[in-house]
Amino acid sequence: MERQMGVYMLLCGGGTLYTGWTNDLERRLSAHMSGRGCKYTASHQPVQLVYFEPQPSRSAALRREAAIKRLPRAQTQALIFGPSNALPFLFPEKWATIDKNQWTRQ
Protein backbone atom coordinates (compact mmCIF):
# COMPACT_ATOMS: atom_id res chain seq x y z
CA MET A 1 0.00 0.00 0.00
CA GLU A 2 1.18 3.53 -0.77
CA ARG A 3 2.21 5.59 2.25
CA GLN A 4 -0.56 7.97 3.24
CA MET A 5 -0.47 10.97 5.59
CA GLY A 6 -3.31 10.89 8.07
CA VAL A 7 -4.79 10.76 11.56
CA TYR A 8 -5.52 7.47 13.28
CA MET A 9 -7.17 6.22 16.46
CA LEU A 10 -6.35 3.09 18.41
CA LEU A 11 -8.62 1.32 20.85
CA CYS A 12 -6.35 0.47 23.76
CA GLY A 13 -6.61 -2.01 26.59
CA GLY A 14 -9.18 -0.85 29.12
CA GLY A 15 -11.31 0.76 26.41
CA THR A 16 -9.37 4.02 26.10
CA LEU A 17 -8.63 5.71 22.77
CA TYR A 18 -5.27 6.95 21.53
CA THR A 19 -5.13 9.48 18.67
CA GLY A 20 -2.04 10.19 16.59
CA TRP A 21 -0.85 11.12 13.10
CA THR A 22 1.51 9.35 10.71
CA ASN A 23 2.85 9.31 7.18
CA ASP A 24 3.17 5.49 7.23
CA LEU A 25 0.22 3.80 8.92
CA GLU A 26 1.49 0.22 8.63
CA ARG A 27 4.85 1.10 10.20
CA ARG A 28 3.27 3.18 12.97
CA LEU A 29 0.67 0.53 13.79
CA SER A 30 3.39 -2.13 13.94
CA ALA A 31 5.36 0.05 16.36
CA HIS A 32 2.33 0.53 18.63
CA MET A 33 1.46 -3.18 18.59
CA SER A 34 5.00 -4.16 19.55
CA GLY A 35 5.07 -1.68 22.44
CA ARG A 36 7.50 0.73 20.72
CA GLY A 37 4.93 3.29 19.50
CA CYS A 38 4.73 5.49 22.59
CA LYS A 39 4.64 5.13 26.37
CA TYR A 40 0.85 5.29 26.54
CA THR A 41 0.11 2.47 24.11
CA ALA A 42 3.02 0.41 25.46
CA SER A 43 1.31 0.37 28.85
CA HIS A 44 -2.25 -0.03 27.50
CA GLN A 45 -1.95 -3.18 25.38
CA PRO A 46 -3.48 -4.65 23.33
CA VAL A 47 -4.16 -1.93 20.76
CA GLN A 48 -6.48 -2.13 17.76
CA LEU A 49 -6.73 0.29 14.84
CA VAL A 50 -10.28 1.68 14.71
CA TYR A 51 -9.99 4.89 12.66
CA PHE A 52 -7.96 6.42 9.84
CA GLU A 53 -8.61 9.72 8.10
CA PRO A 54 -6.29 10.71 5.23
CA GLN A 55 -4.87 14.24 5.29
CA PRO A 56 -3.19 16.22 2.49
CA SER A 57 -0.18 17.37 4.55
CA ARG A 58 1.64 17.04 7.85
CA SER A 59 0.26 20.35 9.10
CA ALA A 60 -3.30 19.31 8.22
CA ALA A 61 -2.78 16.00 10.04
CA LEU A 62 -1.46 17.77 13.15
CA ARG A 63 -4.41 20.20 13.17
CA ARG A 64 -6.91 17.37 12.73
CA GLU A 65 -5.26 15.31 15.48
CA ALA A 66 -5.57 18.26 17.88
CA ALA A 67 -9.21 18.79 16.91
CA ILE A 68 -10.09 15.13 17.45
CA LYS A 69 -8.37 15.10 20.86
CA ARG A 70 -10.67 17.96 21.96
CA LEU A 71 -13.86 16.04 21.06
CA PRO A 72 -16.02 14.40 23.71
CA ARG A 73 -16.01 10.59 23.60
CA ALA A 74 -19.49 10.41 22.04
CA GLN A 75 -18.33 12.54 19.09
CA THR A 76 -15.15 10.50 18.77
CA GLN A 77 -17.23 7.33 18.56
CA ALA A 78 -19.45 8.97 15.95
CA LEU A 79 -16.31 9.64 13.87
CA ILE A 80 -15.21 6.02 14.14
CA PHE A 81 -18.51 4.72 12.84
CA GLY A 82 -19.13 7.61 10.43
CA PRO A 83 -18.34 8.26 6.76
CA SER A 84 -15.01 10.06 7.35
CA ASN A 85 -13.38 6.83 8.54
CA ALA A 86 -11.32 5.43 5.65
CA LEU A 87 -10.38 2.29 7.58
CA PRO A 88 -13.24 0.11 6.23
CA PHE A 89 -12.07 0.89 2.68
CA LEU A 90 -8.28 0.81 3.14
CA PHE A 91 -8.10 -2.11 5.61
CA PRO A 92 -11.38 -4.06 5.47
CA GLU A 93 -9.79 -7.01 7.26
CA LYS A 94 -8.90 -4.82 10.27
CA TRP A 95 -12.35 -3.17 10.30
CA ALA A 96 -14.09 -6.57 10.33
CA THR A 97 -12.33 -7.56 13.56
CA ILE A 98 -13.50 -4.58 15.65
CA ASP A 99 -15.56 -5.67 18.65
CA LYS A 100 -18.52 -3.27 18.79
CA ASN A 101 -19.08 -4.18 22.48
CA GLN A 102 -15.95 -2.16 23.37
CA TRP A 103 -17.93 1.05 22.94
CA THR A 104 -19.99 0.76 26.12
CA ARG A 105 -17.29 2.48 28.23
CA GLN A 106 -18.11 6.10 29.06
N, CA, C and O of each residue as an XYZ file, in Angstrom:
424
protein
N       0.833     -1.184      0.000
C       0.000      0.000      0.000
C       0.879      1.248      0.000
O       1.921      1.272      0.655
N       0.475      2.261     -0.713
C       1.184      3.530     -0.774
C       1.108      4.235      0.577
O       0.073      4.211      1.242
N       2.213      4.861      0.974
C       2.211      5.594      2.251
C       1.253      6.766      2.161
O       1.209      7.477      1.157
N       0.491      6.955      3.218
C      -0.562      7.969      3.240
C      -0.479      8.769      4.534
O      -0.453      8.193      5.622
N      -0.437     10.091      4.421
C      -0.467     10.969      5.589
C      -1.870     10.932      6.168
O      -2.849     10.959      5.423
N      -1.977     10.871      7.492
C      -3.308     10.890      8.074
C      -3.316     10.811      9.592
O      -2.277     10.722     10.245
N      -4.527     10.847     10.122
C      -4.789     10.763     11.555
C      -5.388      9.398     11.830
O      -6.194      8.902     11.043
N      -4.999      8.786     12.944
C      -5.524      7.468     13.280
C      -5.934      7.425     14.744
O      -5.481      8.234     15.554
N      -6.795      6.474     15.071
C      -7.168      6.216     16.456
C      -7.001      4.736     16.737
O      -7.302      3.879     15.906
N      -6.509      4.464     17.941
C      -6.355      3.092     18.405
C      -7.262      2.881     19.610
O      -7.368      3.747     20.479
N      -7.904      1.741     19.655
C      -8.624      1.317     20.847
C      -7.616      0.552     21.686
O      -7.069     -0.461     21.251
N      -7.374      1.047     22.894
C      -6.350      0.467     23.758
C      -6.989     -0.402     24.833
O      -8.197     -0.351     25.068
N      -6.150     -1.196     25.475
C      -6.609     -2.011     26.585
C      -7.301     -1.147     27.622
O      -6.835     -0.051     27.931
N      -8.404     -1.631     28.158
C      -9.176     -0.853     29.117
C     -10.228      0.013     28.460
O     -10.991      0.686     29.152
N     -10.285      0.011     27.130
C     -11.315      0.764     26.415
C     -10.985      2.220     26.143
O     -11.859      2.973     25.716
N      -9.745      2.639     26.380
C      -9.365      4.018     26.100
C      -9.007      4.169     24.625
O      -8.747      3.184     23.935
N      -8.996      5.404     24.154
C      -8.631      5.707     22.768
C      -7.340      6.507     22.741
O      -7.123      7.382     23.579
N      -6.484      6.203     21.775
C      -5.266      6.954     21.528
C      -5.367      7.529     20.129
O      -5.698      6.810     19.187
N      -5.087      8.813     19.979
C      -5.132      9.478     18.675
C      -3.737      9.961     18.308
O      -3.029     10.523     19.144
N      -3.345      9.741     17.061
C      -2.043     10.191     16.587
C      -2.087     10.472     15.090
O      -3.130     10.328     14.453
N      -0.953     10.871     14.538
C      -0.849     11.118     13.100
C       0.372     10.352     12.594
O       1.269     10.017     13.367
N       0.396     10.082     11.303
C       1.510      9.355     10.708
C       1.577      9.604      9.210
O       0.608     10.050      8.596
N       2.733      9.310      8.634
C       2.850      9.305      7.179
C       3.066      7.876      6.674
O       3.276      7.657      5.481
N       3.014      6.909      7.592
C       3.166      5.495      7.229
C       2.376      4.671      8.250
O       2.917      4.264      9.278
N       1.119      4.433      7.964
C       0.220      3.797      8.917
C       0.664      2.387      9.286
O       0.632      2.026     10.463
N       1.071      1.596      8.330
C       1.488      0.218      8.629
C       2.676      0.201      9.593
O       2.680     -0.560     10.561
N       3.678      1.038      9.333
C       4.855      1.102     10.201
C       4.484      1.572     11.597
O       4.933      1.003     12.592
N       3.659      2.614     11.666
C       3.274      3.176     12.966
C       2.436      2.184     13.768
O       2.640      2.030     14.972
N       1.502      1.516     13.113
C       0.669      0.529     13.787
C       1.525     -0.623     14.314
O       1.314     -1.097     15.431
N       2.484     -1.069     13.514
C       3.388     -2.128     13.940
C       4.173     -1.704     15.184
O       4.360     -2.498     16.107
N       4.627     -0.456     15.202
C       5.364      0.053     16.364
C       4.479      0.059     17.608
O       4.921     -0.350     18.681
N       3.236      0.519     17.478
C       2.329      0.527     18.626
C       2.047     -0.891     19.121
O       2.045     -1.141     20.326
N       1.813     -1.807     18.201
C       1.463     -3.178     18.592
C       2.622     -3.902     19.264
O       2.407     -4.802     20.076
N       3.831     -3.520     18.936
C       4.999     -4.164     19.548
C       5.436     -3.456     20.827
O       6.411     -3.868     21.456
N       4.726     -2.391     21.224
C       5.075     -1.676     22.444
C       6.119     -0.598     22.258
O       6.604     -0.036     23.240
N       6.483     -0.291     21.001
C       7.495      0.726     20.719
C       6.898      2.029     20.207
O       7.645      2.961     19.909
N       5.567      2.125     20.094
C       4.927      3.292     19.505
C       5.014      4.536     20.372
O       5.403      5.604     19.898
N       4.657      4.402     21.621
C       4.731      5.491     22.593
C       4.498      4.892     23.976
O       4.054      3.749     24.092
N       4.791      5.648     25.011
C       4.640      5.127     26.375
C       3.198      4.739     26.679
O       2.948      3.719     27.323
N       2.249      5.554     26.215
C       0.846      5.287     26.538
C       0.391      3.940     25.981
O      -0.140      3.111     26.719
N       0.594      3.722     24.698
C       0.115      2.466     24.114
C       0.944      1.273     24.594
O       0.436      0.153     24.651
N       2.201      1.498     24.935
C       3.022      0.408     25.462
C       2.451     -0.115     26.771
O       2.539     -1.309     27.061
N       1.867      0.779     27.560
C       1.312      0.372     28.854
C      -0.183      0.100     28.809
O      -0.775     -0.214     29.842
N      -0.809      0.213     27.647
C      -2.247     -0.033     27.495
C      -2.501     -1.023     26.356
O      -3.321     -0.773     25.472
N      -1.792     -2.142     26.391
C      -1.951     -3.184     25.381
C      -3.162     -4.045     25.710
O      -3.545     -4.108     26.878
N      -3.773     -4.700     24.758
C      -3.479     -4.646     23.331
C      -4.083     -3.400     22.689
O      -4.964     -2.763     23.266
N      -3.611     -3.059     21.506
C      -4.164     -1.933     20.757
C      -4.764     -2.446     19.462
O      -4.311     -3.444     18.901
N      -5.792     -1.748     18.997
C      -6.476     -2.129     17.765
C      -6.792     -0.860     16.972
O      -7.360      0.088     17.515
N      -6.431     -0.843     15.715
C      -6.731      0.287     14.840
C      -8.232      0.359     14.600
O      -8.843     -0.613     14.157
N      -8.833      1.533     14.899
C     -10.279      1.679     14.708
C     -10.648      2.855     13.811
O     -11.814      3.002     13.444
N      -9.666      3.706     13.445
C      -9.992      4.894     12.657
C      -8.775      5.359     11.886
O      -7.658      5.355     12.404
N      -8.998      5.762     10.636
C      -7.962      6.415      9.844
C      -8.624      7.429      8.932
O      -9.592      7.121      8.237
N      -8.093      8.636      8.942
C      -8.610      9.724      8.104
C      -7.443     10.338      7.337
O      -6.596     10.999      7.939
N      -7.381     10.135      6.028
C      -6.285     10.709      5.235
C      -6.263     12.241      5.322
O      -7.302     12.892      5.432
N      -5.056     12.788      5.268
C      -4.866     14.241      5.293
C      -3.890     14.621      4.190
O      -3.006     13.835      3.852
N      -4.040     15.824      3.620
C      -3.189     16.219      2.490
C      -1.763     16.599      2.862
O      -0.882     16.600      2.002
N      -1.521     16.924      4.141
C      -0.182     17.372      4.546
C       0.045     17.091      6.024
O      -0.884     16.759      6.760
N       1.295     17.229      6.441
C       1.642     17.041      7.853
C       0.926     18.069      8.717
O       0.392     17.721      9.770
N       0.905     19.311      8.296
C       0.265     20.348      9.102
C      -1.242     20.099      9.228
O      -1.823     20.326     10.289
N      -1.867     19.637      8.155
C      -3.300     19.310      8.222
C      -3.531     18.143      9.178
O      -4.500     18.147      9.937
N      -2.648     17.146      9.146
C      -2.778     15.996     10.039
C      -2.624     16.423     11.504
O      -3.373     15.963     12.366
N      -1.662     17.293     11.783
C      -1.463     17.771     13.151
C      -2.666     18.577     13.650
O      -3.080     18.435     14.801
N      -3.220     19.418     12.781
C      -4.415     20.195     13.170
C      -5.603     19.285     13.431
O      -6.344     19.481     14.395
N      -5.784     18.288     12.569
C      -6.911     17.371     12.733
C      -6.741     16.512     13.987
O      -7.713     16.254     14.697
N      -5.522     16.073     14.261
C      -5.258     15.309     15.481
C      -5.649     16.131     16.714
O      -6.313     15.623     17.617
N      -5.237     17.391     16.747
C      -5.567     18.260     17.882
C      -7.076     18.454     18.006
O      -7.612     18.460     19.115
N      -7.758     18.610     16.885
C      -9.208     18.791     16.909
C      -9.913     17.540     17.428
O     -10.852     17.640     18.218
N      -9.471     16.378     16.995
C     -10.087     15.126     17.451
C      -9.858     14.935     18.944
O     -10.759     14.485     19.653
N      -8.676     15.267     19.429
C      -8.373     15.103     20.856
C      -9.251     15.988     21.737
O      -9.440     15.689     22.916
N      -9.784     17.064     21.184
C     -10.669     17.957     21.956
C     -12.122     17.473     21.979
O     -12.925     17.987     22.758
N     -12.468     16.505     21.147
C     -13.858     16.043     21.057
C     -14.259     15.211     22.272
O     -13.434     14.484     22.824
N     -15.520     15.312     22.691
C     -16.024     14.396     23.712
C     -16.057     12.971     23.160
O     -16.084     12.776     21.945
N     -16.056     11.998     24.032
C     -16.010     10.594     23.602
C     -17.154     10.239     22.658
O     -16.939      9.508     21.690
N     -18.344     10.729     22.909
C     -19.488     10.409     22.041
C     -19.229     10.874     20.604
O     -19.570     10.165     19.657
N     -18.638     12.042     20.435
C     -18.332     12.538     19.089
C     -17.178     11.756     18.456
O     -17.148     11.556     17.242
N     -16.241     11.324     19.277
C     -15.152     10.502     18.772
C     -15.699      9.176     18.255
O     -15.292      8.703     17.194
N     -16.608      8.588     18.997
C     -17.228      7.334     18.563
C     -18.025      7.539     17.280
O     -18.025      6.676     16.402
N     -18.700      8.670     17.171
C     -19.447      8.967     15.946
C     -18.500      9.057     14.746
O     -18.853      8.633     13.646
N     -17.312      9.602     14.953
C     -16.312      9.643     13.875
C     -15.913      8.233     13.456
O     -15.833      7.929     12.266
N     -15.665      7.382     14.437
C     -15.205      6.025     14.143
C     -16.218      5.271     13.294
O     -15.836      4.534     12.384
N     -17.494      5.445     13.578
C     -18.512      4.715     12.836
C     -19.152      5.549     11.734
O     -20.154      5.140     11.147
N     -18.580      6.717     11.449
C     -19.130      7.609     10.434
C     -18.418      7.519      9.097
O     -17.489      6.728      8.932
N     -18.858      8.338      8.137
C     -18.345      8.260      6.761
C     -16.919      8.782      6.573
O     -16.302      8.489      5.549
N     -16.373      9.547      7.531
C     -15.009     10.064      7.352
C     -13.944      9.009      7.654
O     -12.765      9.227      7.374
N     -14.340      7.876      8.219
C     -13.384      6.825      8.545
C     -13.029      6.036      7.285
O     -13.878      5.345      6.722
N     -11.778      6.140      6.848
C     -11.321      5.434      5.646
C     -10.906      4.000      5.944
O     -10.645      3.232      5.019
N     -10.841      3.628      7.213
C     -10.382      2.289      7.579
C     -11.167      1.158      6.913
O     -10.550      0.209      6.428
N     -12.518      1.220      6.868
C     -13.243      0.111      6.230
C     -12.865     -0.088      4.753
O     -12.987     -1.194      4.226
N     -12.413      0.967      4.099
C     -12.067      0.889      2.682
C     -10.604      0.525      2.461
O     -10.282     -0.232      1.545
N      -9.711      1.064      3.304
C      -8.285      0.812      3.140
C      -7.854     -0.521      3.752
O      -6.982     -1.202      3.212
N      -8.469     -0.892      4.884
C      -8.102     -2.108      5.607
C      -9.360     -2.856      6.038
O      -9.633     -2.942      7.235
N     -10.129     -3.397      5.099
C     -11.382     -4.064      5.475
C     -11.185     -5.225      6.438
O     -12.067     -5.517      7.246
N     -10.039     -5.888      6.360
C      -9.793     -7.009      7.263
C      -9.633     -6.551      8.710
O     -10.043     -7.259      9.630
N      -9.039     -5.369      8.922
C      -8.904     -4.824     10.273
C     -10.267     -4.334     10.781
O     -10.608     -4.545     11.945
N     -11.034     -3.690      9.920
C     -12.348     -3.172     10.297
C     -13.279     -4.309     10.713
O     -14.069     -4.150     11.644
N     -13.196     -5.432     10.047
C     -14.085     -6.566     10.327
C     -13.830     -7.166     11.700
O     -14.711     -7.830     12.247
N     -12.655     -6.954     12.273
C     -12.326     -7.560     13.565
C     -12.673     -6.683     14.765
O     -12.463     -7.103     15.903
N     -13.196     -5.482     14.542
C     -13.499     -4.580     15.654
C     -14.692     -5.104     16.444
O     -15.749     -5.398     15.885
N     -14.500     -5.215     17.752
C     -15.556     -5.669     18.652
C     -16.412     -4.465     19.039
O     -15.964     -3.597     19.788
N     -17.631     -4.414     18.534
C     -18.520     -3.274     18.788
C     -18.902     -3.153     20.266
O     -19.333     -2.083     20.697
N     -18.753     -4.223     21.048
C     -19.080     -4.176     22.477
C     -18.089     -3.332     23.273
O     -18.370     -2.978     24.418
N     -16.943     -3.004     22.695
C     -15.951     -2.158     23.368
C     -16.453     -0.739     23.601
O     -15.875     -0.006     24.403
N     -17.506     -0.347     22.924
C     -17.934      1.053     22.937
C     -18.928      1.361     24.036
O     -19.583      2.402     23.990
N     -19.062      0.496     25.017
C     -19.987      0.756     26.120
C     -19.338      1.575     27.213
O     -20.040      2.096     28.079
N     -18.006      1.710     27.204
C     -17.288      2.484     28.232
C     -17.579      3.974     28.043
O     -17.539      4.478     26.920
N     -17.864      4.661     29.113
C     -18.108      6.100     29.064
C     -16.817      6.784     29.351
O     -16.760      8.013     29.368
